[in-house]
Tab-separated table of C-alpha atoms in Angstrom:
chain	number	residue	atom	x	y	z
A	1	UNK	CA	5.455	-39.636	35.328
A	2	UNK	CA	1.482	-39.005	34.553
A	3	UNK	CA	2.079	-35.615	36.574
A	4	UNK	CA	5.606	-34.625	34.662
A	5	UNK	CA	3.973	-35.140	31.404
A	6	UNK	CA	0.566	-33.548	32.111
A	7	UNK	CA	2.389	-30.308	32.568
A	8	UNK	CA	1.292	-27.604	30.211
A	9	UNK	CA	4.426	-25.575	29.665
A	10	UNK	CA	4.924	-26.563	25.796
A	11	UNK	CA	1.046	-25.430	25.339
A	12	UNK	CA	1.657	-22.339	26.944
A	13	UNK	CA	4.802	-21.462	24.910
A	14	UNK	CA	3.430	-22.669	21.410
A	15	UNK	CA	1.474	-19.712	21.001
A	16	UNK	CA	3.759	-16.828	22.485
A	17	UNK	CA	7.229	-17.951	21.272
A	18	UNK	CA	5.569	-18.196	17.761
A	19	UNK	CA	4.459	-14.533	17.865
A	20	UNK	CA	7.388	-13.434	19.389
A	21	UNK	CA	9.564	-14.290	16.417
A	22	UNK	CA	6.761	-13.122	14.091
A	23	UNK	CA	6.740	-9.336	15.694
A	24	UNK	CA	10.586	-9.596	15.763
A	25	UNK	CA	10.640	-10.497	12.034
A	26	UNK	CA	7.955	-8.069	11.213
A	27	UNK	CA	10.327	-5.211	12.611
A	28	UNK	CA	13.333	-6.404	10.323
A	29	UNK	CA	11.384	-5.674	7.371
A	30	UNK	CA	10.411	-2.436	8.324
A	31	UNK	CA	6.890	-4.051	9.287
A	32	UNK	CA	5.368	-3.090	12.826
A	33	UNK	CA	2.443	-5.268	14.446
A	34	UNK	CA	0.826	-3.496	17.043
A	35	UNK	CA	-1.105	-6.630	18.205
A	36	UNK	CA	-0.381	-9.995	18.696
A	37	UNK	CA	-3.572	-11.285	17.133
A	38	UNK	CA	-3.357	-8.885	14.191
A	39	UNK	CA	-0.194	-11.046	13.071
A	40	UNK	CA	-2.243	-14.539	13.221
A	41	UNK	CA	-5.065	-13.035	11.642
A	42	UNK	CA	-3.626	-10.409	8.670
A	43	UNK	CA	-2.836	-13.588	6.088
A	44	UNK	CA	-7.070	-14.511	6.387
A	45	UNK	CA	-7.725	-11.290	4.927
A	46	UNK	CA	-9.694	-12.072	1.765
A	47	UNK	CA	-10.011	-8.875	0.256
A	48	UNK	CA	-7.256	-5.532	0.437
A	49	UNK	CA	-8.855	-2.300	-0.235
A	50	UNK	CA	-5.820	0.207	-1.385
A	51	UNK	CA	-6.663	3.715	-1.050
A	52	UNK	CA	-4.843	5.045	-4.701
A	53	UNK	CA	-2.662	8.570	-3.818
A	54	UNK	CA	0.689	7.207	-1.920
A	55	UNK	CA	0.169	3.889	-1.665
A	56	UNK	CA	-0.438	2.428	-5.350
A	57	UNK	CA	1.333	5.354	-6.523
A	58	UNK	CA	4.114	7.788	-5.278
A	59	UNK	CA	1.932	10.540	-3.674
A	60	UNK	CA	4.219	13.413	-5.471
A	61	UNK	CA	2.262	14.251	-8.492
A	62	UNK	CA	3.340	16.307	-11.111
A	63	UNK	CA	1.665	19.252	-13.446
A	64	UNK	CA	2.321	17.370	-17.158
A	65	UNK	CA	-0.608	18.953	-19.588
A	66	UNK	CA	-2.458	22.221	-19.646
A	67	UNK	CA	-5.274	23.490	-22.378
A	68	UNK	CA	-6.861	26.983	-21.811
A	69	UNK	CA	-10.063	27.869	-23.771
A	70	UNK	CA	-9.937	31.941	-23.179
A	71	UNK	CA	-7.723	34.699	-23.978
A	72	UNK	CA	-5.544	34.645	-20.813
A	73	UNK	CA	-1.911	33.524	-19.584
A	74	UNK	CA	-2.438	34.204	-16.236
A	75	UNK	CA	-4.384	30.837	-15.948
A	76	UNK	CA	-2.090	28.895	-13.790
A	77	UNK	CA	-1.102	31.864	-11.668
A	78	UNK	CA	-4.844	31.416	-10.931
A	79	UNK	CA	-4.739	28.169	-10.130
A	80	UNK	CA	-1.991	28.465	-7.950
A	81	UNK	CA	-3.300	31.083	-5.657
A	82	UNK	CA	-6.153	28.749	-5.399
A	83	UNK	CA	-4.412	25.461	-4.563
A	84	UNK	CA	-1.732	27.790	-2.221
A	85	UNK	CA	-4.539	27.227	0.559
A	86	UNK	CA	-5.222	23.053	-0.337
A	87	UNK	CA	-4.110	21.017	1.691
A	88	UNK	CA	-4.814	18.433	-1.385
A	89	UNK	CA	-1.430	16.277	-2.467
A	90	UNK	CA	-2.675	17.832	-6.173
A	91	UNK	CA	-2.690	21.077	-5.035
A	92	UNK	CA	1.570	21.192	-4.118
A	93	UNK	CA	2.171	19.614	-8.037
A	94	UNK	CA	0.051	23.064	-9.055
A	95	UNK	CA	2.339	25.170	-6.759
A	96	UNK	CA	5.556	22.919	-7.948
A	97	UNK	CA	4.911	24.318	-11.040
A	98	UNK	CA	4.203	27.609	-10.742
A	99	UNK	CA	7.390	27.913	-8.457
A	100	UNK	CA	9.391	26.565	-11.398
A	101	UNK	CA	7.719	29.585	-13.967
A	102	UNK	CA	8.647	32.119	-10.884
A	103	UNK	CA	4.871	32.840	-10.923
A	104	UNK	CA	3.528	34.936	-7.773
A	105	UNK	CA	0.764	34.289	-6.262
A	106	UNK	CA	-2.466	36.395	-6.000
A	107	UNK	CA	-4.041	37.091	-2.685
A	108	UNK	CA	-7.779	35.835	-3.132
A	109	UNK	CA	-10.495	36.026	-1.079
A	110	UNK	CA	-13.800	34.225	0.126
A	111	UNK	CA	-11.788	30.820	-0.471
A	112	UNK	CA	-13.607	27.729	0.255
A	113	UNK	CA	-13.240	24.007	-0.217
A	114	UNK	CA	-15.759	22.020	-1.386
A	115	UNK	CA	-14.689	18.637	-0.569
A	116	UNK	CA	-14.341	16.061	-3.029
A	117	UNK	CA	-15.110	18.228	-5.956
A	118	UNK	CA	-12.740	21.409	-5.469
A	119	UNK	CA	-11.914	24.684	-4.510
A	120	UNK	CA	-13.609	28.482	-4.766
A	121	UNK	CA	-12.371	32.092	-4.484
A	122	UNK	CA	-12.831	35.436	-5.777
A	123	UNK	CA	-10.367	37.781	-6.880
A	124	UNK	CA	-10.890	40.964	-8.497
A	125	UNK	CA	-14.096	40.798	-8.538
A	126	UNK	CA	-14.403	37.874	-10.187
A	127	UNK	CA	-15.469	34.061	-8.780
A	128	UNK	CA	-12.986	30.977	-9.815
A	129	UNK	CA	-13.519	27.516	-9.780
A	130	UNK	CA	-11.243	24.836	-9.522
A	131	UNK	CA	-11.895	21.404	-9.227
A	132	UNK	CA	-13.153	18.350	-11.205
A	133	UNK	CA	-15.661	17.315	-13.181
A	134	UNK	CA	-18.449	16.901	-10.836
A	135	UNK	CA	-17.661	20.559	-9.632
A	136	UNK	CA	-18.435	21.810	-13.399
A	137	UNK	CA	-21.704	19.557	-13.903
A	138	UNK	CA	-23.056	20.990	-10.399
A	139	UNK	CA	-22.120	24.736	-11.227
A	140	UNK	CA	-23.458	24.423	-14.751
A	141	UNK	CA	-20.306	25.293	-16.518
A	142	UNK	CA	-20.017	24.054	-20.216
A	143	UNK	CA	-16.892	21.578	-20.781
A	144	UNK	CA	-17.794	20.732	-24.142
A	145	UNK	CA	-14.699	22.151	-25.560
A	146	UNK	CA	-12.442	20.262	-23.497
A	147	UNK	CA	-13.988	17.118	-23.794
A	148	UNK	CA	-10.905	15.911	-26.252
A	149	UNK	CA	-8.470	17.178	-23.814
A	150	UNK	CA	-10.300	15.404	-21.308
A	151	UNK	CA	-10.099	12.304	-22.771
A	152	UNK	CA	-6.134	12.100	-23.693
A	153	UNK	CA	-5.798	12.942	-19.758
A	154	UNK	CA	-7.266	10.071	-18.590
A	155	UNK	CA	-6.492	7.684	-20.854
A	156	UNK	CA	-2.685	8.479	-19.955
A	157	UNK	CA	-4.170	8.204	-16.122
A	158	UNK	CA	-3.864	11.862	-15.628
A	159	UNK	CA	-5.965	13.499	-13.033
A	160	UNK	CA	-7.922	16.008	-14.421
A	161	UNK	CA	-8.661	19.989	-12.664
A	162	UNK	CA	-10.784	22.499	-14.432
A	163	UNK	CA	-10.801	25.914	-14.451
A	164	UNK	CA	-13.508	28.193	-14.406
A	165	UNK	CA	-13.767	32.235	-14.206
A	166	UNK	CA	-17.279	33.747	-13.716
A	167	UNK	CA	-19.079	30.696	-14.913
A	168	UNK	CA	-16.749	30.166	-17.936
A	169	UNK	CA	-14.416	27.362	-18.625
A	170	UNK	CA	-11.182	29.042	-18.626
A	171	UNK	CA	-8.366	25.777	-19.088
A	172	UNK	CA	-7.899	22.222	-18.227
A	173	UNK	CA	-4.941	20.787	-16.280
A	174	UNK	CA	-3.397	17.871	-15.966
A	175	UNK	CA	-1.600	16.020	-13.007
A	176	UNK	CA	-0.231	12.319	-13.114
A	177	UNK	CA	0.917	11.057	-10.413
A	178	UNK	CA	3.349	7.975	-11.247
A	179	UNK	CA	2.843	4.343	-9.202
A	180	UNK	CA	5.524	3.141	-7.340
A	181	UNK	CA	8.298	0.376	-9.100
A	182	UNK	CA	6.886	-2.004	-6.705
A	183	UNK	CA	3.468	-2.063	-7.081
A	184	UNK	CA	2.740	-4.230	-10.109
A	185	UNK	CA	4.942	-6.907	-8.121
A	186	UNK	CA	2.763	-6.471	-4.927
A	187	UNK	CA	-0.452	-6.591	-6.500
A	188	UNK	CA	1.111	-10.357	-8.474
A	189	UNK	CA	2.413	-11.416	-5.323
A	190	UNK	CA	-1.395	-10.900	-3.273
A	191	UNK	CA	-3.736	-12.104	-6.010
A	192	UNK	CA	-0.898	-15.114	-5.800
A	193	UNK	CA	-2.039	-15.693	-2.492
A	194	UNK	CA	-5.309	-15.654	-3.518
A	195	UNK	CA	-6.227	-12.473	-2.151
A	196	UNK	CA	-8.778	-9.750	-4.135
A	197	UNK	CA	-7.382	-6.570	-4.546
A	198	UNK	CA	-9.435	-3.805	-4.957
A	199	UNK	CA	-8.050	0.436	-5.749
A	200	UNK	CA	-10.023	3.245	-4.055
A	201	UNK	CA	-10.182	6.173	-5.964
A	202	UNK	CA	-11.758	10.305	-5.915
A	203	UNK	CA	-10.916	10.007	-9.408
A	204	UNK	CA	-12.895	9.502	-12.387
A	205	UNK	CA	-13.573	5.816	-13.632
A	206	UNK	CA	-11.060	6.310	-16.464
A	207	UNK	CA	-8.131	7.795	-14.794
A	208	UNK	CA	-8.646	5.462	-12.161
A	209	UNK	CA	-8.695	2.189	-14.610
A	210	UNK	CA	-5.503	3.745	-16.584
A	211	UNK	CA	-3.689	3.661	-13.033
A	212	UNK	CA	-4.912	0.618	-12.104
A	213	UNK	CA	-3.955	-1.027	-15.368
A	214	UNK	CA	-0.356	-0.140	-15.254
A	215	UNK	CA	-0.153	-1.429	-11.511
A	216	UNK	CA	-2.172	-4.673	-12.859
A	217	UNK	CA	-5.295	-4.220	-10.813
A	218	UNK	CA	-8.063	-5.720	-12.002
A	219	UNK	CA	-11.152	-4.276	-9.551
A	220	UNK	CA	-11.478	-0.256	-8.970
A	221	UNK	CA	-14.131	1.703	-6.610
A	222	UNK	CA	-13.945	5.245	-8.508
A	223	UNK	CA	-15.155	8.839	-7.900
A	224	UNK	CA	-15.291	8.277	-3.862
A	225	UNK	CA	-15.685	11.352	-1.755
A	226	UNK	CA	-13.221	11.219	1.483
A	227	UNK	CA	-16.009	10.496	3.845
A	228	UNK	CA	-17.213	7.833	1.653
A	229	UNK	CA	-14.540	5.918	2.217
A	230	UNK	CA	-15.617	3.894	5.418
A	231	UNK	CA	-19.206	3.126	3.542
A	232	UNK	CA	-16.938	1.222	0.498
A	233	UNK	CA	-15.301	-0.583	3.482
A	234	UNK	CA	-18.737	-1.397	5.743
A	235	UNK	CA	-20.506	-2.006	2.018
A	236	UNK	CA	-17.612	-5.467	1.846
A	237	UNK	CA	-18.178	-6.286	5.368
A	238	UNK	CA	-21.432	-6.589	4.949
A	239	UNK	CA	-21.133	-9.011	1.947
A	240	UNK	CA	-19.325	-11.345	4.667
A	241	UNK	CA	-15.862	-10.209	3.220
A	242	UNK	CA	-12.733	-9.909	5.880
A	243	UNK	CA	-11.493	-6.782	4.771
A	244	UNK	CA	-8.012	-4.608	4.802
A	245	UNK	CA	-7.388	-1.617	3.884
A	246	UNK	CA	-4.148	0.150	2.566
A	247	UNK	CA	-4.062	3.961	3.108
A	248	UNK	CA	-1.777	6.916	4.225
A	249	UNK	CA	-3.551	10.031	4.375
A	250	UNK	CA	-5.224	11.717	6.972
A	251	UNK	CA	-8.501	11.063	5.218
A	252	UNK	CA	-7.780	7.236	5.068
A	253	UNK	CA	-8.080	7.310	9.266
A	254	UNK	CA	-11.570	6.206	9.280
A	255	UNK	CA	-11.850	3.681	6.741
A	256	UNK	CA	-8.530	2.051	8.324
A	257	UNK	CA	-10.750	2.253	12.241
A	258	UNK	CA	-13.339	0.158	10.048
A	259	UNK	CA	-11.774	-2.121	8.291
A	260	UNK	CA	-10.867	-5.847	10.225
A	261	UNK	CA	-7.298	-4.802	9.879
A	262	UNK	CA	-5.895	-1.291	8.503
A	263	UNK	CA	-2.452	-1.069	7.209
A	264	UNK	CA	-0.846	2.093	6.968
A	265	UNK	CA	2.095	3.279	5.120
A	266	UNK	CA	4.059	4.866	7.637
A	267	UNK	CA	6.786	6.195	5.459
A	268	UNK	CA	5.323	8.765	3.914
A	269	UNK	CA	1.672	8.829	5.891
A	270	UNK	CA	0.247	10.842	8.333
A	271	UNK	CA	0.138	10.515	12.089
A	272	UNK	CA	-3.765	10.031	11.837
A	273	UNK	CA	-3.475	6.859	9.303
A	274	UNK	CA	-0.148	5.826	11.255
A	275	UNK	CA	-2.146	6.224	14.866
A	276	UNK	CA	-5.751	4.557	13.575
A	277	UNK	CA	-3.614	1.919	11.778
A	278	UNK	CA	-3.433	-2.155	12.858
A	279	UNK	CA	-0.108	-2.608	11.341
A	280	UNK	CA	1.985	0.082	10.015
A	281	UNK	CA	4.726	-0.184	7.179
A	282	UNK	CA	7.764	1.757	8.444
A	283	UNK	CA	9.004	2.687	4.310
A	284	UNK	CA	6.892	3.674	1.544
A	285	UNK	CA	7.420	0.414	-0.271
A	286	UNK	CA	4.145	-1.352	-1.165
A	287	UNK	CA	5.982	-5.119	-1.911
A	288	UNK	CA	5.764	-4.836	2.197
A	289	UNK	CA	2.508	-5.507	2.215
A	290	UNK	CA	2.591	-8.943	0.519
A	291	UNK	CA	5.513	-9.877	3.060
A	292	UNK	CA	3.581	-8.902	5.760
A	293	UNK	CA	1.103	-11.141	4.615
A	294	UNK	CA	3.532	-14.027	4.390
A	295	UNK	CA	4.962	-13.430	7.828
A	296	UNK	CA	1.456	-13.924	9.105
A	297	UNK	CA	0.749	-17.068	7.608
A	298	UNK	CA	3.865	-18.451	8.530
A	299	UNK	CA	3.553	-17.562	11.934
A	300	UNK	CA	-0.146	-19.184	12.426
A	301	UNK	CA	1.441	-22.251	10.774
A	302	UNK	CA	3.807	-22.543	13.462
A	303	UNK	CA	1.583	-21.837	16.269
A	304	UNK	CA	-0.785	-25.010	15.019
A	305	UNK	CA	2.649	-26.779	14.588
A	306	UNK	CA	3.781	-26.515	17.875
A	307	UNK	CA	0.063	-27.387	19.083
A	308	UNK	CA	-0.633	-30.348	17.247
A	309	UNK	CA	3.310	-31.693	18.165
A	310	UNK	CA	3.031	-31.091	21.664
A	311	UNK	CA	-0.501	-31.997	21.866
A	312	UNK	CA	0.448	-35.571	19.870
A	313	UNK	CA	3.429	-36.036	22.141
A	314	UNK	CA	1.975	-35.748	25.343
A	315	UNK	CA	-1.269	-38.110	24.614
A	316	UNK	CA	0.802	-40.609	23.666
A	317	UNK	CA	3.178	-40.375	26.300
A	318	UNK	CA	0.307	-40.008	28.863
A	319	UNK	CA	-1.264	-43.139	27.473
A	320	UNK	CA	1.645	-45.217	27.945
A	321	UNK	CA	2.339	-43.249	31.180
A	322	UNK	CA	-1.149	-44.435	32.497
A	323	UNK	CA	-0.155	-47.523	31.785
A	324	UNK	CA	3.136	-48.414	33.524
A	325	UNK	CA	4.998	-48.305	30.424
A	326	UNK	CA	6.532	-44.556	30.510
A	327	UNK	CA	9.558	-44.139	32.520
A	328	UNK	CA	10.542	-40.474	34.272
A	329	UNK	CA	12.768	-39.415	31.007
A	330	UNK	CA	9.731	-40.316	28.520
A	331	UNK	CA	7.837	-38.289	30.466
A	332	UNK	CA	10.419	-35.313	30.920
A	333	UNK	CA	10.763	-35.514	27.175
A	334	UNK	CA	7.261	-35.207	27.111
A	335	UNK	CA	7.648	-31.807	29.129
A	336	UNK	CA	10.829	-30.593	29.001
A	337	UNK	CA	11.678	-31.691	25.737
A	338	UNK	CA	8.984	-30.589	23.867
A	339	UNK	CA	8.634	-27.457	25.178
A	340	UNK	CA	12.710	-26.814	23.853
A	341	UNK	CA	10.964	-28.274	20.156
A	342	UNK	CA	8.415	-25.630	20.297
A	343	UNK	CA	10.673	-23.023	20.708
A	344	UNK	CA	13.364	-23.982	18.278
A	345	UNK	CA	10.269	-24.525	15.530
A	346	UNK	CA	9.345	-20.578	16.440
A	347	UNK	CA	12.389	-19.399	15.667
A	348	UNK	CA	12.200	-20.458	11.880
A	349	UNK	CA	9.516	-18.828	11.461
């Protein structure tokens, strides 16, 4: 009987079972868990770091305002031609529109990108600038008359790109780019749970707290070049913080590689984030998220569960085993039996 019930079968399925039916439950939410230890670990998290462009919001921005500040209506043609050789998710809402007004583009030359800031070219012998804020300040290009415009942009949460021909401001342009239905209940659900929630942004501090407002965020890391990104993440660590991040761009690839666990949104993302991601969420729905995070914590319940029952079960069996008192079906209840218990308490999970 002492041999029957020292048997460690129900230790050795507590464990596996458990994460079995977590993975399995992951996938039927459109949540993949590439490791087993990811899912016990993913509801410890104390802080989720969302990167802002297609994961707080839709990643399809739209051209809504434009001010020019020169005699010229070829402005957005301009713009265009610059953005037609982006790869920025801004840039397509500049050639959305421009498609729509059957505008053609120009064929410029000497294009660069300046990351994080914006985009050069010449055309007709002239140099254009396109890019934010921190682009005009470093080139020395007055702004001062579009400092109003500037304003109503981000205080709507409208991502702001100058304009700027031959060291003159030429027009302002504005792209907002809308959050997803889901994201105000996410961010409710995680801060719920006790979690700090925290938006990562290239934009400027305004635009970025507009955004984050209407998605009900109260913490925002702002104006943060691409390669920054990993810093903002290492910069938490370092303050003893478990950290996740949330991203979907290539871009996001590093900072996800850094993080203790990176999520990627595997909808709409790219096979970089998808690839350097811990767990991936198969849609572009960000109330995912907070369900993954419930799925973990469930499933780490369970595992200690089935631990402490079998554990519990088997002591005292064992003690009245060592003493003469256990008969053989004690002691194959002890095995047997509670390694059926462990399994049926995995499958609620």
């Amino acid at each position: 009987s002492v041999l029957v019930i020292a048997c460690p079968c129900a230790l050795g399925l507590a464990t596996p079972t458990a994460i079995m039916v977590g993975t399995g439950l992951g996938a039927e939410h459109g949540i993949l868990y590439k490791r087993g230890d990811v899912l016990e670990l993913a509801h410890q998290a104390q802080v989720l770091v969302f990167d802002k462009t297609g994961t707080i919001t839709q990643g399809k921005p739209q051209l809504s305002s434009s001010y020019t500040y020169a005699q010229t209506n070829h402005a957005l043609q301009v713009l265009a031609s610059l953005e037609a050789k982006s790869e920025h998710p801004l840039g397509q809402a500049i050639l959305d529109a421009a498609k729509e007004e059957h505008i053609d583009l120009l064929e410029m030359e000497n294009f660069s990108s300046l990351t994080g800031r914006g985009l050069t070219a010449n055309y007709g012998g002239k140099v254009y600038l396109a890019g934010n804020q921190t682009l005009m300040d470093e080139e020395g290009i007055d702004i001062h008359l579009a400092k109003a415009d500037l304003e109503d942009l981000t205080q709507d949460g409208q991502t702001p790109i100058f304009l700027a021909e031959d060291g003159q401001l030429l027009a302002l342009f504005g792209v907002a780019d809308r959050i997803k239905e889901d994201s105000l209940e996410m961010v409710a659900s995680l801060e719920k749970m006790g979690k700090k929630v925290i938006m990562l942004t290239g934009d400027n501090e305004r635009t970025a707290q507009a955004i984050a407002k209407k998605a009900g965020i109260q913490q925002i890391i702002s104006q943060v070049l691409p390669q920054e990104k990993s810093r903002v993440i290492q910069d938490l660590q370092a303050e003893g913080k478990s950290v996740i991040m949330v991203g979907d761009g290539i871009n996001d690839a590093p900072a996800l590689a850094t993080a203790d666990i990176g999520i990627a949104m595997g909808g709409i993302g790219s096979d970089a984030a998808v690839e350097a991601a811990d767990i991936v969420i198969m849609t572009d729905e960000p109330s995912k998220i907070a369900t993954a995070m419930r799925i973990s914590k469930k499933t780490l319940t369970i595992v200690k569960q089935n631990i402490v029952f079998a554990l519990a079960v088997k002591f005292a069996v064992l003690g009245m085993g060592a003493a003469g008192m256990a008969t053989m079906w004690e002691a194959v209840f002890a095995d047997v039996g509670v390694s059926v218990i462990a399994i049926l308490n995995a499958i609620r999970t």
